[in-house]
């Protein structure tokens, strides 16, 4: 009888252990999820393609669940990365650098795109020289974002600055998808727009391009978007980070080899996120102002950061040799 009771106790103990194992597996299952962040603009096409083609699922395997979150500007993206709401994703180099300089745990693990920043003047606003930018109201996605730094650097070289640092240009921030209506109503004079929204503005408002994508500072060399993750992930989960980068590289290669299919994916994804369906000719125009690559030019990143410091977006003189972890793209 005592032996029977003993076996029952052992059975309950084993059952408990197995139940515990089940809980652990569930916890592990919850950890086997990654969340990728990106913006609904053409600088972020690699994320849209990877999402459409299932590249992250393919590389990560083992039933890893992949989710996506979209953002309108870099500040909220970086907050999500810092709080763990996203694990990795595409963002402009400006927010990544600004947050790194203030101690945020962020690493650039690959490039994604170049170009794509276009400056347009509202119809009826005369911009015939650099001096004509004085006193105008301009809009960018965020203060100190990549597009903002490019624009303000271009004008700062002519001695024209925003009211934020004692100049005359008035600065607003907002969602690029709404720039066209803001120009039409006269709320802003100048739009500093990432593609495809620059092409949309041209088509819908007759706004004039006053600084082209290849004229604005760092226009052809600066990464317009980069793939980032946390430094903790780079240090403690390098295999997972490598798989994320490999999926990203697959997406960039797909874009290079299948541009028309990539454009169709872009139109579909932006419609799902913003509710706006872009015309094919708009995307064609925007595509000509963008390059896609997973390489990162560290020297240009540092030059861009130095300019951010000069414009007082950064409090301390930057040193970004530790920001980029380019071993994953080799």
PDB file of N, CA and C in Angstrom, residues 233-298:
ATOM      1  N   UNK A 233      21.195  42.876 -28.302  1.00  0.00           N
ATOM      2  CA  UNK A 233      20.958  41.781 -29.253  1.00  0.00           C
ATOM      3  C   UNK A 233      22.222  41.458 -30.036  1.00  0.00           C
ATOM      4  N   UNK A 234      22.947  42.492 -30.445  1.00  0.00           N
ATOM      5  CA  UNK A 234      24.190  42.277 -31.195  1.00  0.00           C
ATOM      6  C   UNK A 234      25.191  41.483 -30.362  1.00  0.00           C
ATOM      7  N   UNK A 235      25.250  41.800 -29.064  1.00  0.00           N
ATOM      8  CA  UNK A 235      26.231  41.142 -28.189  1.00  0.00           C
ATOM      9  C   UNK A 235      25.785  39.740 -27.768  1.00  0.00           C
ATOM     10  N   UNK A 236      24.492  39.604 -27.425  1.00  0.00           N
ATOM     11  CA  UNK A 236      24.037  38.352 -26.805  1.00  0.00           C
ATOM     12  C   UNK A 236      23.263  37.420 -27.736  1.00  0.00           C
ATOM     13  N   UNK A 237      22.808  37.937 -28.888  1.00  0.00           N
ATOM     14  CA  UNK A 237      22.074  37.078 -29.836  1.00  0.00           C
ATOM     15  C   UNK A 237      22.587  37.300 -31.258  1.00  0.00           C
ATOM     16  N   UNK A 238      23.905  37.143 -31.463  1.00  0.00           N
ATOM     17  CA  UNK A 238      24.471  37.448 -32.789  1.00  0.00           C
ATOM     18  C   UNK A 238      23.920  36.560 -33.904  1.00  0.00           C
ATOM     19  N   UNK A 239      23.573  35.310 -33.572  1.00  0.00           N
ATOM     20  CA  UNK A 239      23.049  34.420 -34.619  1.00  0.00           C
ATOM     21  C   UNK A 239      21.695  34.914 -35.108  1.00  0.00           C
ATOM     22  N   UNK A 240      20.847  35.367 -34.184  1.00  0.00           N
ATOM     23  CA  UNK A 240      19.538  35.887 -34.578  1.00  0.00           C
ATOM     24  C   UNK A 240      19.697  37.182 -35.384  1.00  0.00           C
ATOM     25  N   UNK A 241      20.621  38.041 -34.937  1.00  0.00           N
ATOM     26  CA  UNK A 241      20.858  39.288 -35.670  1.00  0.00           C
ATOM     27  C   UNK A 241      21.366  38.991 -37.080  1.00  0.00           C
ATOM     28  N   UNK A 242      22.241  37.989 -37.195  1.00  0.00           N
ATOM     29  CA  UNK A 242      22.756  37.625 -38.518  1.00  0.00           C
ATOM     30  C   UNK A 242      21.618  37.178 -39.442  1.00  0.00           C
ATOM     31  N   UNK A 243      20.664  36.437 -38.894  1.00  0.00           N
ATOM     32  CA  UNK A 243      19.537  35.983 -39.709  1.00  0.00           C
ATOM     33  C   UNK A 243      18.651  37.159 -40.132  1.00  0.00           C
ATOM     34  N   UNK A 244      18.489  38.123 -39.240  1.00  0.00           N
ATOM     35  CA  UNK A 244      17.716  39.327 -39.595  1.00  0.00           C
ATOM     36  C   UNK A 244      18.406  40.072 -40.726  1.00  0.00           C
ATOM     37  N   UNK A 245      19.730  40.210 -40.620  1.00  0.00           N
ATOM     38  CA  UNK A 245      20.481  40.904 -41.685  1.00  0.00           C
ATOM     39  C   UNK A 245      20.431  40.110 -42.983  1.00  0.00           C
ATOM     40  N   UNK A 246      20.540  38.795 -42.893  1.00  0.00           N
ATOM     41  CA  UNK A 246      20.487  37.967 -44.111  1.00  0.00           C
ATOM     42  C   UNK A 246      19.129  38.117 -44.808  1.00  0.00           C
ATOM     43  N   UNK A 247      18.054  38.179 -44.039  1.00  0.00           N
ATOM     44  CA  UNK A 247      16.727  38.387 -44.635  1.00  0.00           C
ATOM     45  C   UNK A 247      16.653  39.746 -45.312  1.00  0.00           C
ATOM     46  N   UNK A 248      17.242  40.739 -44.657  1.00  0.00           N
ATOM     47  CA  UNK A 248      17.278  42.093 -45.216  1.00  0.00           C
ATOM     48  C   UNK A 248      18.075  42.107 -46.526  1.00  0.00           C
ATOM     49  N   UNK A 249      19.203  41.409 -46.549  1.00  0.00           N
ATOM     50  CA  UNK A 249      20.016  41.342 -47.772  1.00  0.00           C
ATOM     51  C   UNK A 249      19.245  40.657 -48.897  1.00  0.00           C
ATOM     52  N   UNK A 250      18.479  39.629 -48.564  1.00  0.00           N
ATOM     53  CA  UNK A 250      17.642  38.955 -49.570  1.00  0.00           C
ATOM     54  C   UNK A 250      16.649  39.952 -50.177  1.00  0.00           C
ATOM     55  N   UNK A 251      16.099  40.832 -49.331  1.00  0.00           N
ATOM     56  CA  UNK A 251      15.121  41.809 -49.817  1.00  0.00           C
ATOM     57  C   UNK A 251      15.770  42.823 -50.758  1.00  0.00           C
ATOM     58  N   UNK A 252      16.962  43.284 -50.395  1.00  0.00           N
ATOM     59  CA  UNK A 252      17.664  44.253 -51.253  1.00  0.00           C
ATOM     60  C   UNK A 252      17.990  43.616 -52.614  1.00  0.00           C
ATOM     61  N   UNK A 253      18.420  42.370 -52.589  1.00  0.00           N
ATOM     62  CA  UNK A 253      18.726  41.677 -53.849  1.00  0.00           C
ATOM     63  C   UNK A 253      17.462  41.512 -54.697  1.00  0.00           C
ATOM     64  N   UNK A 254      16.343  41.227 -54.046  1.00  0.00           N
ATOM     65  CA  UNK A 254      15.067  41.087 -54.762  1.00  0.00           C
ATOM     66  C   UNK A 254      14.723  42.395 -55.463  1.00  0.00           C
ATOM     67  N   UNK A 255      14.896  43.520 -54.758  1.00  0.00           N
ATOM     68  CA  UNK A 255      14.585  44.833 -55.344  1.00  0.00           C
ATOM     69  C   UNK A 255      15.453  45.089 -56.572  1.00  0.00           C
ATOM     70  N   UNK A 256      16.727  44.752 -56.474  1.00  0.00           N
ATOM     71  CA  UNK A 256      17.640  44.972 -57.598  1.00  0.00           C
ATOM     72  C   UNK A 256      17.253  44.123 -58.803  1.00  0.00           C
ATOM     73  N   UNK A 257      16.820  42.908 -58.549  1.00  0.00           N
ATOM     74  CA  UNK A 257      16.536  41.972 -59.649  1.00  0.00           C
ATOM     75  C   UNK A 257      15.097  42.048 -60.153  1.00  0.00           C
ATOM     76  N   UNK A 258      14.187  42.594 -59.329  1.00  0.00           N
ATOM     77  CA  UNK A 258      12.763  42.627 -59.692  1.00  0.00           C
ATOM     78  C   UNK A 258      12.147  43.990 -59.376  1.00  0.00           C
ATOM     79  N   UNK A 259      12.656  45.059 -59.988  1.00  0.00           N
ATOM     80  CA  UNK A 259      12.183  46.395 -59.595  1.00  0.00           C
ATOM     81  C   UNK A 259      10.686  46.603 -59.800  1.00  0.00           C
ATOM     82  N   UNK A 260      10.124  46.074 -60.882  1.00  0.00           N
ATOM     83  CA  UNK A 260       8.697  46.294 -61.125  1.00  0.00           C
ATOM     84  C   UNK A 260       7.840  45.567 -60.096  1.00  0.00           C
ATOM     85  N   UNK A 261       8.240  44.356 -59.733  1.00  0.00           N
ATOM     86  CA  UNK A 261       7.500  43.627 -58.703  1.00  0.00           C
ATOM     87  C   UNK A 261       7.652  44.309 -57.349  1.00  0.00           C
ATOM     88  N   UNK A 262       8.861  44.848 -57.090  1.00  0.00           N
ATOM     89  CA  UNK A 262       9.086  45.567 -55.829  1.00  0.00           C
ATOM     90  C   UNK A 262       8.211  46.821 -55.765  1.00  0.00           C
ATOM     91  N   UNK A 263       8.035  47.484 -56.897  1.00  0.00           N
ATOM     92  CA  UNK A 263       7.161  48.670 -56.920  1.00  0.00           C
ATOM     93  C   UNK A 263       5.716  48.281 -56.596  1.00  0.00           C
ATOM     94  N   UNK A 264       5.269  47.165 -57.155  1.00  0.00           N
ATOM     95  CA  UNK A 264       3.897  46.712 -56.886  1.00  0.00           C
ATOM     96  C   UNK A 264       3.707  46.394 -55.405  1.00  0.00           C
ATOM     97  N   UNK A 265       4.714  45.767 -54.803  1.00  0.00           N
ATOM     98  CA  UNK A 265       4.657  45.461 -53.371  1.00  0.00           C
ATOM     99  C   UNK A 265       4.593  46.756 -52.561  1.00  0.00           C
ATOM    100  N   UNK A 266       5.374  47.756 -52.987  1.00  0.00           N
ATOM    101  CA  UNK A 266       5.404  49.045 -52.291  1.00  0.00           C
ATOM    102  C   UNK A 266       4.034  49.721 -52.331  1.00  0.00           C
ATOM    103  N   UNK A 267       3.438  49.756 -53.499  1.00  0.00           N
ATOM    104  CA  UNK A 267       2.115  50.387 -53.648  1.00  0.00           C
ATOM    105  C   UNK A 267       1.087  49.688 -52.748  1.00  0.00           C
ATOM    106  N   UNK A 268       1.129  48.363 -52.745  1.00  0.00           N
ATOM    107  CA  UNK A 268       0.176  47.595 -51.930  1.00  0.00           C
ATOM    108  C   UNK A 268       0.388  47.855 -50.445  1.00  0.00           C
ATOM    109  N   UNK A 269       1.650  47.845 -50.004  1.00  0.00           N
ATOM    110  CA  UNK A 269       1.930  47.990 -48.576  1.00  0.00           C
ATOM    111  C   UNK A 269       1.589  49.394 -48.074  1.00  0.00           C
ATOM    112  N   UNK A 270       1.963  50.416 -48.855  1.00  0.00           N
ATOM    113  CA  UNK A 270       1.666  51.786 -48.428  1.00  0.00           C
ATOM    114  C   UNK A 270       0.156  52.010 -48.357  1.00  0.00           C
ATOM    115  N   UNK A 271      -0.592  51.411 -49.274  1.00  0.00           N
ATOM    116  CA  UNK A 271      -2.054  51.530 -49.230  1.00  0.00           C
ATOM    117  C   UNK A 271      -2.604  50.883 -47.955  1.00  0.00           C
ATOM    118  N   UNK A 272      -2.064  49.708 -47.609  1.00  0.00           N
ATOM    119  CA  UNK A 272      -2.540  49.012 -46.404  1.00  0.00           C
ATOM    120  C   UNK A 272      -2.252  49.829 -45.139  1.00  0.00           C
ATOM    121  N   UNK A 273      -1.115  50.518 -45.113  1.00  0.00           N
ATOM    122  CA  UNK A 273      -0.698  51.243 -43.911  1.00  0.00           C
ATOM    123  C   UNK A 273      -1.334  52.620 -43.821  1.00  0.00           C
ATOM    124  N   UNK A 274      -1.357  53.362 -44.959  1.00  0.00           N
ATOM    125  CA  UNK A 274      -1.799  54.761 -44.920  1.00  0.00           C
ATOM    126  C   UNK A 274      -3.190  54.978 -45.489  1.00  0.00           C
ATOM    127  N   UNK A 275      -3.699  54.006 -46.229  1.00  0.00           N
ATOM    128  CA  UNK A 275      -4.990  54.173 -46.890  1.00  0.00           C
ATOM    129  C   UNK A 275      -4.881  54.905 -48.217  1.00  0.00           C
ATOM    130  N   UNK A 276      -3.669  55.335 -48.578  1.00  0.00           N
ATOM    131  CA  UNK A 276      -3.464  56.046 -49.830  1.00  0.00           C
ATOM    132  C   UNK A 276      -2.871  55.099 -50.870  1.00  0.00           C
ATOM    133  N   UNK A 277      -3.508  55.046 -52.041  1.00  0.00           N
ATOM    134  CA  UNK A 277      -2.985  54.208 -53.123  1.00  0.00           C
ATOM    135  C   UNK A 277      -2.199  55.082 -54.092  1.00  0.00           C
ATOM    136  N   UNK A 278      -0.916  54.862 -54.155  1.00  0.00           N
ATOM    137  CA  UNK A 278      -0.047  55.660 -55.015  1.00  0.00           C
ATOM    138  C   UNK A 278      -0.209  55.224 -56.469  1.00  0.00           C
ATOM    139  N   UNK A 279      -0.160  56.208 -57.370  1.00  0.00           N
ATOM    140  CA  UNK A 279      -0.189  55.883 -58.790  1.00  0.00           C
ATOM    141  C   UNK A 279       1.183  55.354 -59.208  1.00  0.00           C
ATOM    142  N   UNK A 280       1.157  54.485 -60.207  1.00  0.00           N
ATOM    143  CA  UNK A 280       2.408  53.873 -60.653  1.00  0.00           C
ATOM    144  C   UNK A 280       3.410  54.930 -61.115  1.00  0.00           C
ATOM    145  N   UNK A 281       2.954  55.970 -61.800  1.00  0.00           N
ATOM    146  CA  UNK A 281       3.891  56.980 -62.298  1.00  0.00           C
ATOM    147  C   UNK A 281       4.521  57.765 -61.151  1.00  0.00           C
ATOM    148  N   UNK A 282       3.815  57.898 -60.037  1.00  0.00           N
ATOM    149  CA  UNK A 282       4.393  58.544 -58.863  1.00  0.00           C
ATOM    150  C   UNK A 282       5.540  57.700 -58.316  1.00  0.00           C
ATOM    151  N   UNK A 283       5.295  56.401 -58.202  1.00  0.00           N
ATOM    152  CA  UNK A 283       6.326  55.500 -57.689  1.00  0.00           C
ATOM    153  C   UNK A 283       7.515  55.458 -58.653  1.00  0.00           C
ATOM    154  N   UNK A 284       7.230  55.453 -59.968  1.00  0.00           N
ATOM    155  CA  UNK A 284       8.324  55.456 -60.950  1.00  0.00           C
ATOM    156  C   UNK A 284       9.214  56.680 -60.759  1.00  0.00           C
ATOM    157  N   UNK A 285       8.598  57.835 -60.558  1.00  0.00           N
ATOM    158  CA  UNK A 285       9.372  59.068 -60.378  1.00  0.00           C
ATOM    159  C   UNK A 285      10.194  59.011 -59.093  1.00  0.00           C
ATOM    160  N   UNK A 286       9.561  58.554 -58.025  1.00  0.00           N
ATOM    161  CA  UNK A 286      10.262  58.464 -56.741  1.00  0.00           C
ATOM    162  C   UNK A 286      11.420  57.470 -56.801  1.00  0.00           C
ATOM    163  N   UNK A 287      11.211  56.382 -57.533  1.00  0.00           N
ATOM    164  CA  UNK A 287      12.213  55.307 -57.613  1.00  0.00           C
ATOM    165  C   UNK A 287      13.523  55.822 -58.201  1.00  0.00           C
ATOM    166  N   UNK A 288      13.414  56.803 -59.100  1.00  0.00           N
ATOM    167  CA  UNK A 288      14.611  57.357 -59.753  1.00  0.00           C
ATOM    168  C   UNK A 288      15.467  58.158 -58.781  1.00  0.00           C
ATOM    169  N   UNK A 289      14.920  58.505 -57.626  1.00  0.00           N
ATOM    170  CA  UNK A 289      15.640  59.330 -56.657  1.00  0.00           C
ATOM    171  C   UNK A 289      16.142  58.514 -55.467  1.00  0.00           C
ATOM    172  N   UNK A 290      16.090  57.208 -55.586  1.00  0.00           N
ATOM    173  CA  UNK A 290      16.421  56.304 -54.479  1.00  0.00           C
ATOM    174  C   UNK A 290      17.424  55.249 -54.950  1.00  0.00           C
ATOM    175  N   UNK A 291      18.328  54.851 -54.045  1.00  0.00           N
ATOM    176  CA  UNK A 291      19.179  53.698 -54.282  1.00  0.00           C
ATOM    177  C   UNK A 291      19.004  52.716 -53.138  1.00  0.00           C
ATOM    178  N   UNK A 292      19.145  51.430 -53.418  1.00  0.00           N
ATOM    179  CA  UNK A 292      18.989  50.434 -52.359  1.00  0.00           C
ATOM    180  C   UNK A 292      20.303  49.675 -52.175  1.00  0.00           C
ATOM    181  N   UNK A 293      20.739  49.558 -50.941  1.00  0.00           N
ATOM    182  CA  UNK A 293      21.994  48.873 -50.626  1.00  0.00           C
ATOM    183  C   UNK A 293      21.989  48.456 -49.162  1.00  0.00           C
ATOM    184  N   UNK A 294      22.727  47.400 -48.857  1.00  0.00           N
ATOM    185  CA  UNK A 294      22.851  47.025 -47.447  1.00  0.00           C
ATOM    186  C   UNK A 294      24.208  47.442 -46.875  1.00  0.00           C
ATOM    187  N   UNK A 295      25.038  48.080 -47.704  1.00  0.00           N
ATOM    188  CA  UNK A 295      26.312  48.607 -47.213  1.00  0.00           C
ATOM    189  C   UNK A 295      26.094  49.889 -46.409  1.00  0.00           C
ATOM    190  N   UNK A 296      27.049  50.202 -45.539  1.00  0.00           N
ATOM    191  CA  UNK A 296      26.992  51.424 -44.734  1.00  0.00           C
ATOM    192  C   UNK A 296      28.300  52.186 -44.909  1.00  0.00           C
ATOM    193  N   UNK A 297      28.207  53.474 -45.247  1.00  0.00           N
ATOM    194  CA  UNK A 297      29.385  54.314 -45.387  1.00  0.00           C
ATOM    195  C   UNK A 297      29.644  55.000 -44.045  1.00  0.00           C
ATOM    196  N   UNK A 298      30.579  54.459 -43.277  1.00  0.00           N
ATOM    197  CA  UNK A 298      30.838  54.965 -41.923  1.00  0.00           C
ATOM    198  C   UNK A 298      31.355  56.400 -41.951  1.00  0.00           C
TER     199      UNK A 298
END
